[in-house]
Amino acid sequence: IEEGDIRPDAKSQVSVEYDDNGRPSRIQTIVLSQQHSARYEKKVHEVVHEHIIKPVLAQYSQYVNGEIQYHVNPT
């Protein structure tokens, strides 16, 4: 990663399923859009997943059960 490849602006959304008692039960979908240079387009998915999504999910592992849908820079 070179300076300027990953830029400071990012947006994220996490969709969570709730149980019948209104408590969070699992993470269903993660959407993350990360600003980056055009030359870095192919690598950004790997870097975002490895350095942003994975460490955060490790902190919330009790909600990681079942398949999670990931959308990195979906537009």
PDB file of C-alpha atoms in Angstrom:
ATOM      1  CA  ILE A   1       0.000   0.000   0.000  1.00  0.00           C
ATOM      2  CA  GLU A   2       1.392   3.352  -0.969  1.00  0.00           C
ATOM      3  CA  GLU A   3       0.427   6.715   0.463  1.00  0.00           C
ATOM      4  CA  GLY A   4      -2.832   7.898  -1.054  1.00  0.00           C
ATOM      5  CA  ASP A   5      -4.024   4.460  -2.207  1.00  0.00           C
ATOM      6  CA  ILE A   6      -6.526   4.111   0.640  1.00  0.00           C
ATOM      7  CA  ARG A   7      -8.137   7.435   1.461  1.00  0.00           C
ATOM      8  CA  PRO A   8      -9.638   8.551   4.781  1.00  0.00           C
ATOM      9  CA  ASP A   9     -13.316   8.608   3.813  1.00  0.00           C
ATOM     10  CA  ALA A  10     -15.314   5.413   4.334  1.00  0.00           C
ATOM     11  CA  LYS A  11     -18.962   4.541   4.895  1.00  0.00           C
ATOM     12  CA  SER A  12     -20.351   1.358   6.365  1.00  0.00           C
ATOM     13  CA  GLN A  13     -23.631  -0.329   7.169  1.00  0.00           C
ATOM     14  CA  VAL A  14     -24.254  -3.510   9.141  1.00  0.00           C
ATOM     15  CA  SER A  15     -27.589  -5.336   8.945  1.00  0.00           C
ATOM     16  CA  VAL A  16     -28.418  -7.389  12.020  1.00  0.00           C
ATOM     17  CA  GLU A  17     -31.078 -10.045  12.561  1.00  0.00           C
ATOM     18  CA  TYR A  18     -32.946  -9.980  15.877  1.00  0.00           C
ATOM     19  CA  ASP A  19     -34.510 -12.827  17.813  1.00  0.00           C
ATOM     20  CA  ASP A  20     -38.139 -12.970  18.997  1.00  0.00           C
ATOM     21  CA  ASN A  21     -37.198 -11.057  22.157  1.00  0.00           C
ATOM     22  CA  GLY A  22     -35.773  -8.110  20.208  1.00  0.00           C
ATOM     23  CA  ARG A  23     -32.142  -8.993  20.930  1.00  0.00           C
ATOM     24  CA  PRO A  24     -29.490  -9.038  18.199  1.00  0.00           C
ATOM     25  CA  SER A  25     -28.831 -12.612  17.116  1.00  0.00           C
ATOM     26  CA  ARG A  26     -26.547 -12.451  14.052  1.00  0.00           C
ATOM     27  CA  ILE A  27     -24.892 -10.180  11.537  1.00  0.00           C
ATOM     28  CA  GLN A  28     -26.548 -10.664   8.171  1.00  0.00           C
ATOM     29  CA  THR A  29     -24.924  -8.144   5.806  1.00  0.00           C
ATOM     30  CA  ILE A  30     -21.944  -5.787   5.807  1.00  0.00           C
ATOM     31  CA  VAL A  31     -21.648  -2.954   3.295  1.00  0.00           C
ATOM     32  CA  LEU A  32     -18.436  -0.949   3.250  1.00  0.00           C
ATOM     33  CA  SER A  33     -17.443   1.713   0.750  1.00  0.00           C
ATOM     34  CA  GLN A  34     -13.831   2.835   0.991  1.00  0.00           C
ATOM     35  CA  GLN A  35     -12.436   5.748  -0.987  1.00  0.00           C
ATOM     36  CA  HIS A  36      -9.284   4.737  -2.866  1.00  0.00           C
ATOM     37  CA  SER A  37      -7.154   5.525  -5.900  1.00  0.00           C
ATOM     38  CA  ALA A  38      -8.284   4.056  -9.244  1.00  0.00           C
ATOM     39  CA  ARG A  39      -5.068   2.060  -9.642  1.00  0.00           C
ATOM     40  CA  TYR A  40      -5.884   0.225  -6.413  1.00  0.00           C
ATOM     41  CA  GLU A  41      -9.360  -1.000  -7.456  1.00  0.00           C
ATOM     42  CA  LYS A  42      -8.592  -4.734  -7.559  1.00  0.00           C
ATOM     43  CA  LYS A  43      -6.751  -4.858  -4.223  1.00  0.00           C
ATOM     44  CA  VAL A  44      -9.143  -2.708  -2.171  1.00  0.00           C
ATOM     45  CA  HIS A  45     -11.600  -5.588  -1.507  1.00  0.00           C
ATOM     46  CA  GLU A  46      -8.858  -7.755  -0.020  1.00  0.00           C
ATOM     47  CA  VAL A  47      -7.373  -4.955   2.105  1.00  0.00           C
ATOM     48  CA  VAL A  48     -10.753  -3.760   3.425  1.00  0.00           C
ATOM     49  CA  HIS A  49     -11.775  -7.283   4.390  1.00  0.00           C
ATOM     50  CA  GLU A  50      -8.448  -8.168   6.019  1.00  0.00           C
ATOM     51  CA  HIS A  51      -7.707  -4.883   7.834  1.00  0.00           C
ATOM     52  CA  ILE A  52     -11.156  -3.473   8.612  1.00  0.00           C
ATOM     53  CA  ILE A  53     -13.912  -6.097   8.516  1.00  0.00           C
ATOM     54  CA  LYS A  54     -12.061  -9.077  10.054  1.00  0.00           C
ATOM     55  CA  PRO A  55     -10.727  -7.215  13.124  1.00  0.00           C
ATOM     56  CA  VAL A  56     -14.133  -5.691  13.874  1.00  0.00           C
ATOM     57  CA  LEU A  57     -15.948  -9.017  13.473  1.00  0.00           C
ATOM     58  CA  ALA A  58     -13.467 -10.579  15.894  1.00  0.00           C
ATOM     59  CA  GLN A  59     -14.772  -8.187  18.556  1.00  0.00           C
ATOM     60  CA  TYR A  60     -18.384  -9.200  17.838  1.00  0.00           C
ATOM     61  CA  SER A  61     -17.869 -12.916  17.231  1.00  0.00           C
ATOM     62  CA  GLN A  62     -21.001 -13.815  19.211  1.00  0.00           C
ATOM     63  CA  TYR A  63     -23.019 -12.410  16.268  1.00  0.00           C
ATOM     64  CA  VAL A  64     -21.053 -14.235  13.574  1.00  0.00           C
ATOM     65  CA  ASN A  65     -23.106 -17.352  12.913  1.00  0.00           C
ATOM     66  CA  GLY A  66     -24.285 -18.319   9.497  1.00  0.00           C
ATOM     67  CA  GLU A  67     -23.277 -16.781   6.213  1.00  0.00           C
ATOM     68  CA  ILE A  68     -22.592 -13.034   6.109  1.00  0.00           C
ATOM     69  CA  GLN A  69     -23.126 -11.165   2.843  1.00  0.00           C
ATOM     70  CA  TYR A  70     -20.310  -8.721   2.076  1.00  0.00           C
ATOM     71  CA  HIS A  71     -20.551  -5.774  -0.276  1.00  0.00           C
ATOM     72  CA  VAL A  72     -17.289  -3.842  -0.587  1.00  0.00           C
ATOM     73  CA  ASN A  73     -17.552  -0.769  -2.825  1.00  0.00           C
ATOM     74  CA  PRO A  74     -20.775  -2.065  -4.402  1.00  0.00           C
ATOM     75  CA  THR A  75     -21.308   0.886  -6.756  1.00  0.00           C
TER      76      THR A  75
END
